[in-house]
Short mmCIF file of C-alpha atoms and ligand atoms in Angstrom, two decimals:
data_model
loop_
_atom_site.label_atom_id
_atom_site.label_comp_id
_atom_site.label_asym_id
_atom_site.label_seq_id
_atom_site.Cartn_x
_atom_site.Cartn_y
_atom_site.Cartn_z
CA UNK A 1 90.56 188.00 130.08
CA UNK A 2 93.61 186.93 127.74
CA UNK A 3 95.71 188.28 125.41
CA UNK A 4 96.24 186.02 122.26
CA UNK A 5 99.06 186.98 119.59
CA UNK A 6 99.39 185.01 116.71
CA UNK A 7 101.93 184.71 113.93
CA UNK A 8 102.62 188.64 114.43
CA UNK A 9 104.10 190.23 111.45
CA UNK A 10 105.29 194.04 111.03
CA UNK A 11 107.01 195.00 108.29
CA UNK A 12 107.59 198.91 107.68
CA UNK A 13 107.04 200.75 104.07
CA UNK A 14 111.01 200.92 103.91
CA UNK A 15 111.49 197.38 104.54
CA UNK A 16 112.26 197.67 108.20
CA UNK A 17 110.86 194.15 109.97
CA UNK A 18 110.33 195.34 113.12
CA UNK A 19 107.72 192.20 114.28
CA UNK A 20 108.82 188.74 112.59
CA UNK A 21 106.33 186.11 113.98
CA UNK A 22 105.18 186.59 117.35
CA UNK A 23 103.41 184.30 119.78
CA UNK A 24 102.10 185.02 123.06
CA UNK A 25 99.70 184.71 125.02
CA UNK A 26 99.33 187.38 128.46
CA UNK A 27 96.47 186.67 131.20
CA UNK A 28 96.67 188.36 134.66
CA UNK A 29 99.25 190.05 136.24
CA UNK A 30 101.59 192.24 135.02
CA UNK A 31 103.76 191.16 131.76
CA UNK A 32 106.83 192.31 131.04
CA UNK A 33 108.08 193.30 127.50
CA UNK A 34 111.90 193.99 127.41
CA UNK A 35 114.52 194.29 124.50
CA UNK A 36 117.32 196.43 123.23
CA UNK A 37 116.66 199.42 120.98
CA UNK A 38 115.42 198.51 117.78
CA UNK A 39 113.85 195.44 119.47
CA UNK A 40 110.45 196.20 118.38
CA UNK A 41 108.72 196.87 121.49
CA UNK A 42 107.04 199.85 120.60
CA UNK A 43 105.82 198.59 117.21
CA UNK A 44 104.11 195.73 119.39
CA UNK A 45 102.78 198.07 121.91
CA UNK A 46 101.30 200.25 119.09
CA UNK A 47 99.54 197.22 117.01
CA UNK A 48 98.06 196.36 120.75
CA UNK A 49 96.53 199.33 121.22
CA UNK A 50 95.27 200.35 117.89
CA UNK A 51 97.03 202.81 116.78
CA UNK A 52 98.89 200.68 113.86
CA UNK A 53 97.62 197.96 111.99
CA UNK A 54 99.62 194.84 111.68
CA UNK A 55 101.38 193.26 108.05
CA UNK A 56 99.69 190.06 109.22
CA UNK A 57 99.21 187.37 112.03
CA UNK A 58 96.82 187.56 114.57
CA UNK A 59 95.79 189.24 117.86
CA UNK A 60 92.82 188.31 120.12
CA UNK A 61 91.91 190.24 122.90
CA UNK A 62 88.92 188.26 125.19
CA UNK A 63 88.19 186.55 122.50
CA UNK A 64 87.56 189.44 120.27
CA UNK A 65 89.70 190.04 116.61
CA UNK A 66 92.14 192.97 117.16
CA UNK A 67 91.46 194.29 113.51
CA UNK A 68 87.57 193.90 113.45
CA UNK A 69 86.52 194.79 116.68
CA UNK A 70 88.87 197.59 117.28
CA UNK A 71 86.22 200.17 119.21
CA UNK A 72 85.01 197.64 121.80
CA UNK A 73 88.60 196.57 122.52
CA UNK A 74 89.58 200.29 122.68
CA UNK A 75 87.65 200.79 125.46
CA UNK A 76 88.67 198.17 127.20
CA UNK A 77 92.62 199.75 127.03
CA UNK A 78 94.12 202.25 128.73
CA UNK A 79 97.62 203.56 127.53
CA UNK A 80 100.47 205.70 129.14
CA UNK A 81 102.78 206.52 126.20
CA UNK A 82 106.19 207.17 126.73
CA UNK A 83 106.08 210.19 125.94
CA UNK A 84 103.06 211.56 127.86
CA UNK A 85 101.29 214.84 126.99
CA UNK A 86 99.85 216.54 130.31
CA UNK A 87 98.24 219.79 130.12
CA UNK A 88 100.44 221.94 131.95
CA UNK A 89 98.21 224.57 132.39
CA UNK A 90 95.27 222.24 133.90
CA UNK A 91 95.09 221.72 137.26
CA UNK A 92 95.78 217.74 138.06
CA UNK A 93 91.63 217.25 139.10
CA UNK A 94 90.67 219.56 135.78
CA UNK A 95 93.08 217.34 133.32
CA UNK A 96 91.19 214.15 134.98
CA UNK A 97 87.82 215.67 134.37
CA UNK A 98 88.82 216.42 130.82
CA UNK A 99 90.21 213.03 130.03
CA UNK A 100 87.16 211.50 131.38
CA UNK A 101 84.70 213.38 129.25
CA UNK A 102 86.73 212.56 126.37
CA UNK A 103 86.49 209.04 127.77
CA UNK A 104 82.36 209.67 127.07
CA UNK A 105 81.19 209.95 131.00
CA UNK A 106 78.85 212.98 130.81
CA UNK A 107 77.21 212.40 134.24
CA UNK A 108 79.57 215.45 136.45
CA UNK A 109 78.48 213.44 139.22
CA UNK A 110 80.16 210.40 137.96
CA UNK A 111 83.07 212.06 137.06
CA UNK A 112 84.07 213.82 140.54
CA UNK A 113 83.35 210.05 142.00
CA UNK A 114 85.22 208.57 139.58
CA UNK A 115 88.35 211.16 139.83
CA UNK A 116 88.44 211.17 143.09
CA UNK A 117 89.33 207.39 143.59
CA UNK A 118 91.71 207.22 141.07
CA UNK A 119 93.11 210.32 142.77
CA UNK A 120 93.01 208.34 146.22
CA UNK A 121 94.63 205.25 144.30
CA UNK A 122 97.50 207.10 142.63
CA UNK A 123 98.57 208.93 145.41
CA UNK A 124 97.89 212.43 144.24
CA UNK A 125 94.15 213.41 146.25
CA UNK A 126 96.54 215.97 148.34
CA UNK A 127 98.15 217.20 144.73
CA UNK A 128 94.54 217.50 142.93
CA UNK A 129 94.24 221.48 143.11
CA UNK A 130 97.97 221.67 141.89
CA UNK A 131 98.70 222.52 138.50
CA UNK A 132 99.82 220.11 136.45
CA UNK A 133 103.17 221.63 134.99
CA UNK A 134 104.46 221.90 138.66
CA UNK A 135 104.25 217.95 139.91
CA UNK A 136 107.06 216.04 139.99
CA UNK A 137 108.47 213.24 137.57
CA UNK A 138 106.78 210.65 139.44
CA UNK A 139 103.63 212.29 139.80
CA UNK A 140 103.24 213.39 136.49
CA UNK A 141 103.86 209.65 135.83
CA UNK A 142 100.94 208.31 138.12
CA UNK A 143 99.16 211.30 136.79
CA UNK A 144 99.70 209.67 133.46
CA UNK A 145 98.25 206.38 134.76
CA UNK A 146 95.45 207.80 136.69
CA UNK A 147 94.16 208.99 133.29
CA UNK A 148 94.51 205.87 131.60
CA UNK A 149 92.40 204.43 134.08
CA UNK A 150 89.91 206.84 134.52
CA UNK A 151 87.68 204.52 132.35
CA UNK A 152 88.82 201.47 134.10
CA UNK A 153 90.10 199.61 131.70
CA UNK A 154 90.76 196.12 131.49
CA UNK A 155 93.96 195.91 130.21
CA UNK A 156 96.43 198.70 130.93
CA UNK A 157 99.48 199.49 128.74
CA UNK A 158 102.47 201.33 129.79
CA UNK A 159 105.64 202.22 127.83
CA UNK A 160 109.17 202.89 129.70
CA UNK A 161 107.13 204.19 132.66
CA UNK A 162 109.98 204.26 135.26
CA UNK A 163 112.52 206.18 132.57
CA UNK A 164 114.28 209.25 134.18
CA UNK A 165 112.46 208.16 137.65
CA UNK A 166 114.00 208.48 141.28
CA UNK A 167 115.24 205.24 142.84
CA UNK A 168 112.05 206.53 145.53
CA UNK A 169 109.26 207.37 142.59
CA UNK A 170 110.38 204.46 141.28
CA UNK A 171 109.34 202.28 143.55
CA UNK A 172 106.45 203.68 143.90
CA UNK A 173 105.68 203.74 140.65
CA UNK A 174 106.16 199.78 140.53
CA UNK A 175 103.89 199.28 143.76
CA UNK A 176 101.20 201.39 142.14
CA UNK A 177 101.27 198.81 139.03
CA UNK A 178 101.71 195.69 141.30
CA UNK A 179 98.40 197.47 143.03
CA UNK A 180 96.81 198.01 139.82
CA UNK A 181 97.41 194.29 138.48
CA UNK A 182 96.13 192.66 141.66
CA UNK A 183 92.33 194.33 140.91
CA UNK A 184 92.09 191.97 137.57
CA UNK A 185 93.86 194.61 135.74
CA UNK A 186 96.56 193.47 132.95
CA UNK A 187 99.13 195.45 132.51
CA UNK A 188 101.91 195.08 130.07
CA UNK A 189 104.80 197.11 130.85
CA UNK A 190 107.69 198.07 128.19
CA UNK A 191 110.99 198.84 129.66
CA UNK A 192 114.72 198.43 128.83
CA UNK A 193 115.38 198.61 132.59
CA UNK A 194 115.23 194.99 134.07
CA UNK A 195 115.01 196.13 137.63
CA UNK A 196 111.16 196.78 136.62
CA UNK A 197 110.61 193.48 135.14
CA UNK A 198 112.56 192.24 138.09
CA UNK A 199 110.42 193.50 140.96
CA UNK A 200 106.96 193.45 139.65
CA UNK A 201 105.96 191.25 136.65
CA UNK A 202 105.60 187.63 136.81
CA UNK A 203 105.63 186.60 133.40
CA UNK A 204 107.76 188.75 130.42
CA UNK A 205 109.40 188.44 127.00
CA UNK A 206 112.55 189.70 125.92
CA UNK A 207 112.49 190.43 122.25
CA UNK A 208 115.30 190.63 119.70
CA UNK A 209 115.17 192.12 116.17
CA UNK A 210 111.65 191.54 115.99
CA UNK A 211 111.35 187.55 117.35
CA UNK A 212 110.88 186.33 121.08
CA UNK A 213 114.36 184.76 122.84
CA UNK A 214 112.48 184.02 125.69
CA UNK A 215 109.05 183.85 127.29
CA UNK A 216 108.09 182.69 130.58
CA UNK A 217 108.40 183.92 134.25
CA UNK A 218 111.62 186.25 135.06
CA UNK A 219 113.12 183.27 137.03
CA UNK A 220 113.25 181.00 133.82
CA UNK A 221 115.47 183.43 131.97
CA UNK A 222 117.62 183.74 135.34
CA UNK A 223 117.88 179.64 135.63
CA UNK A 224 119.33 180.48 131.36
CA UNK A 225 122.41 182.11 132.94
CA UNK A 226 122.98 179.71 135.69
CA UNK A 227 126.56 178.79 134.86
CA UNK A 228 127.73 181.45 133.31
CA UNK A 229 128.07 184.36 136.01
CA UNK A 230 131.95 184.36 137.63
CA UNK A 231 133.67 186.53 140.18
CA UNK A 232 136.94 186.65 140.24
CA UNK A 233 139.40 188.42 141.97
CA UNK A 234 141.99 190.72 139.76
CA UNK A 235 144.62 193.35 140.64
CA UNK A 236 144.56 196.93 138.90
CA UNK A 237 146.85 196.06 135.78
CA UNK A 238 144.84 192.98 135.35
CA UNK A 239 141.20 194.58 135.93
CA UNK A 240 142.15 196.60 132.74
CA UNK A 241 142.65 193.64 130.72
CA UNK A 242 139.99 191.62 131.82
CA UNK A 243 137.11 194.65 131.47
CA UNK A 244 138.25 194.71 127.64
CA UNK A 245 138.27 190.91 127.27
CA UNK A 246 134.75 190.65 129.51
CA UNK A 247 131.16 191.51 129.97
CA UNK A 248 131.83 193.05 133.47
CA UNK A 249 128.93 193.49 135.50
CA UNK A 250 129.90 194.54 139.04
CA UNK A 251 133.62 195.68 140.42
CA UNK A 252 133.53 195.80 144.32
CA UNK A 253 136.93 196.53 145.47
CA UNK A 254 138.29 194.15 148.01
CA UNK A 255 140.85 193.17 150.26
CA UNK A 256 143.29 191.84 147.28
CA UNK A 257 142.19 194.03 144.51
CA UNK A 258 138.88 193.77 142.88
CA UNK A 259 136.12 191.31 143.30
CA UNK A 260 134.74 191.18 139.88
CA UNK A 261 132.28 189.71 138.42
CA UNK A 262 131.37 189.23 134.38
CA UNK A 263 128.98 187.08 132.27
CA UNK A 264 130.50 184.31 129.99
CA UNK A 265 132.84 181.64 130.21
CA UNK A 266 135.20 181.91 133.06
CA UNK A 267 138.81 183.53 132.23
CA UNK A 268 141.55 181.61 132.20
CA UNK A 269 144.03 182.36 134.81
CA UNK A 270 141.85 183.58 137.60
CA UNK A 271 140.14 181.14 140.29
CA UNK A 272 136.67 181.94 139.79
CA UNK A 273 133.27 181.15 141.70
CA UNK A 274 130.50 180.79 140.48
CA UNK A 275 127.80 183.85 140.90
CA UNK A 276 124.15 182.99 141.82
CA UNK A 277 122.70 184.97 138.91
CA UNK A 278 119.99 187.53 138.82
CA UNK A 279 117.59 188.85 136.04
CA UNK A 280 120.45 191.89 135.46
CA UNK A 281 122.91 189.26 134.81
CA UNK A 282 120.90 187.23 132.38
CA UNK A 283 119.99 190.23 130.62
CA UNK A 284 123.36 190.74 129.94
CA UNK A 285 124.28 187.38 129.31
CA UNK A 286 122.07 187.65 126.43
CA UNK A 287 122.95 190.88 125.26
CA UNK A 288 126.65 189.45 125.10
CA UNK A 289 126.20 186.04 124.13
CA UNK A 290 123.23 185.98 122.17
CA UNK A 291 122.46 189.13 120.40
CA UNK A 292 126.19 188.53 119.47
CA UNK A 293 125.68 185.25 118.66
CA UNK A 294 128.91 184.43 120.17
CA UNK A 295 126.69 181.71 121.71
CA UNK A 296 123.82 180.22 119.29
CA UNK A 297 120.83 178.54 121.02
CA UNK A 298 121.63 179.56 124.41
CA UNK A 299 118.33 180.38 125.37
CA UNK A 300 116.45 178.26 122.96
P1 ADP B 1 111.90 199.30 120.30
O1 ADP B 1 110.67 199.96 120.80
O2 ADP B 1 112.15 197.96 120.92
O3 ADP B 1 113.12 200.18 120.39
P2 ADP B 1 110.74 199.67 117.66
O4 ADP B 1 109.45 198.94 117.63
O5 ADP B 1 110.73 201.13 117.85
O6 ADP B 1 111.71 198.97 118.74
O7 ADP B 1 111.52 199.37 116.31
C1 ADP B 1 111.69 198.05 115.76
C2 ADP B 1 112.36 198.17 114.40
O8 ADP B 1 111.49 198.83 113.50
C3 ADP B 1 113.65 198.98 114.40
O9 ADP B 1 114.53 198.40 113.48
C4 ADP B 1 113.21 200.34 113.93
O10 ADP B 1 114.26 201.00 113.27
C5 ADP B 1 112.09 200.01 112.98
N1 ADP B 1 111.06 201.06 112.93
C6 ADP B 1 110.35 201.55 113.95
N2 ADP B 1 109.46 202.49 113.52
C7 ADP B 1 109.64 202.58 112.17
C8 ADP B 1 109.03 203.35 111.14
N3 ADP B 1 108.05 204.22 111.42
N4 ADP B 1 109.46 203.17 109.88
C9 ADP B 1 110.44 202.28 109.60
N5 ADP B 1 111.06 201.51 110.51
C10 ADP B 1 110.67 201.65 111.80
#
């Protein structure tokens, strides 16, 4: 199955162009959407699953037309919104049973088999009989994508999962979607924290008022800021004036001040080494550089 996005187009009653000509195409594994605010992730993650109709362009999903066949390619989404509406007063198992008669399984034999592996595969059998208002962050999140799967969807959609997440849930949470994507599953995972994209997906995007800077695997946008990651080493009177001046990413303090190190041309003044860069520091290299347009075409 394959995702096909043509000429994508979304411009908002006020004016607002929140999509301006997207292309992609997303097959297996799990696809990473990333951006600033305002980047137009969530208008894209809307259009794909329904929920808002495009200004124009094109989106194929298997084959089928987004905008004519929109029931059979509902059912072959699930979706975990950001903002995720549990029942608080279900228990975790009686939530699951709801959401998969609304999902149209009327068999009750059905449902208890189907619950109880995506219980097993979520990591919450043990928390089934618990009510739902008193699970954790991270298990209200996998309780969030145990109901999107209850139907087992092809494609599975999740916005800023991993927001407001332990460092331990959050790893967890990524391992459950690496799990997930290895059984055929696509998922397409909206974030604005590049550690996810980082540790699970192996192709993303990173949109920009409304148009793709970059598409390909994670390590194609790291190879973009090969070149431009320093560390230097600065004392405290000039740390101040270099943090102003620079995009700092990391201060370790050292031996002979501070080990430093910052995105961009090197500064003058300082010996500097070059930094083996990482997804973090092309992200911010682009942030910088590009959404400034301090430095045109760098990623082109
Ligand atoms: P992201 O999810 O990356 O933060 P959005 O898709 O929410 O980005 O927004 C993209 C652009 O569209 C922004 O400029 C935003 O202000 C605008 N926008 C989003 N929703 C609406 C709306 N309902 N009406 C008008 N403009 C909107």
């Amino acid at each position: 199955m394959e995702i096909t996005i043509r000429g994508l187009r979304k411009v908002y009653p006020n004016g607002n162009v929140a999509l301006d000509g997207i292309d992609l195409q997303i097959g297996r594994g799990i696809f990473g959407l990333l951006g600033p605010n305002g980047a137009g992730k969530s208008t894209l993650m809307r259009i794909l699953v329904t929920l808002m109709r495009p200004t124009s362009g094109e989106v194929k999903v298997g084959g089928m037309d987004l905008q004519r066949q929109r029931g059979r390619i509902r059912r072959l989404l699930g979706y975990l919104p950001q903002e995720f509406a549990h029942f608080p007063r279900l228990r975790t198992y009686e939530f699951l049973d709801y959401m998969a008669r609304l999902s149209g399984m009327r068999s009750g034999r059905e449902r208890r088999r189907a619950i109880e592996s995506i219980l097993h595969e979520v990591g919450l059998f043990e928390a089934r009989d618990r009510m739902a208002s008193q699970l954790s962050g991270g298990m209200k999140r996998r309780l969030g994508i145990a109901q999107a799967l209850i139907h087992r969807p092809r494609i599975l959609i999740v916005d800023e999962p991993t927001t407001g997440l332990d460092p331990e849930e959050r790893i967890r949470f990524r391992n459950l979607l690496a799990d997930i994507s290895s059984g055929e599953v696509i998922v397409i995972l909206s974030t604005h924290i590049v550690g996810d994209i980082s540790s699970t997906c192996n192709q993303m995007t990173l949109l920009n008022h409304g148009r793709i800077a970059y598409a390909g695997p994670p390590e194609g946008l790291i190879e973009k800021a090969r070149g431009h990651v320093w560390q230097i080493t600065v004392g405290d009177r000039d740390y101040v004036d270099v943090s102003a001046k620079y995009p700092v990413i990391a201060t370790v303090p050292g031996r002979d001040g501070w080990a430093v190190q910052l995105v961009g041309e090197p500064p003058e003044g300082f010996p500097a080494l070059p930094v083996e860069p990482n997804l973090e520091h092309a992200y911010v290299y682009f942030m910088e550089y590009v959404l400034q347009e301090k430095v045109e075409d760098a990623l082109r």
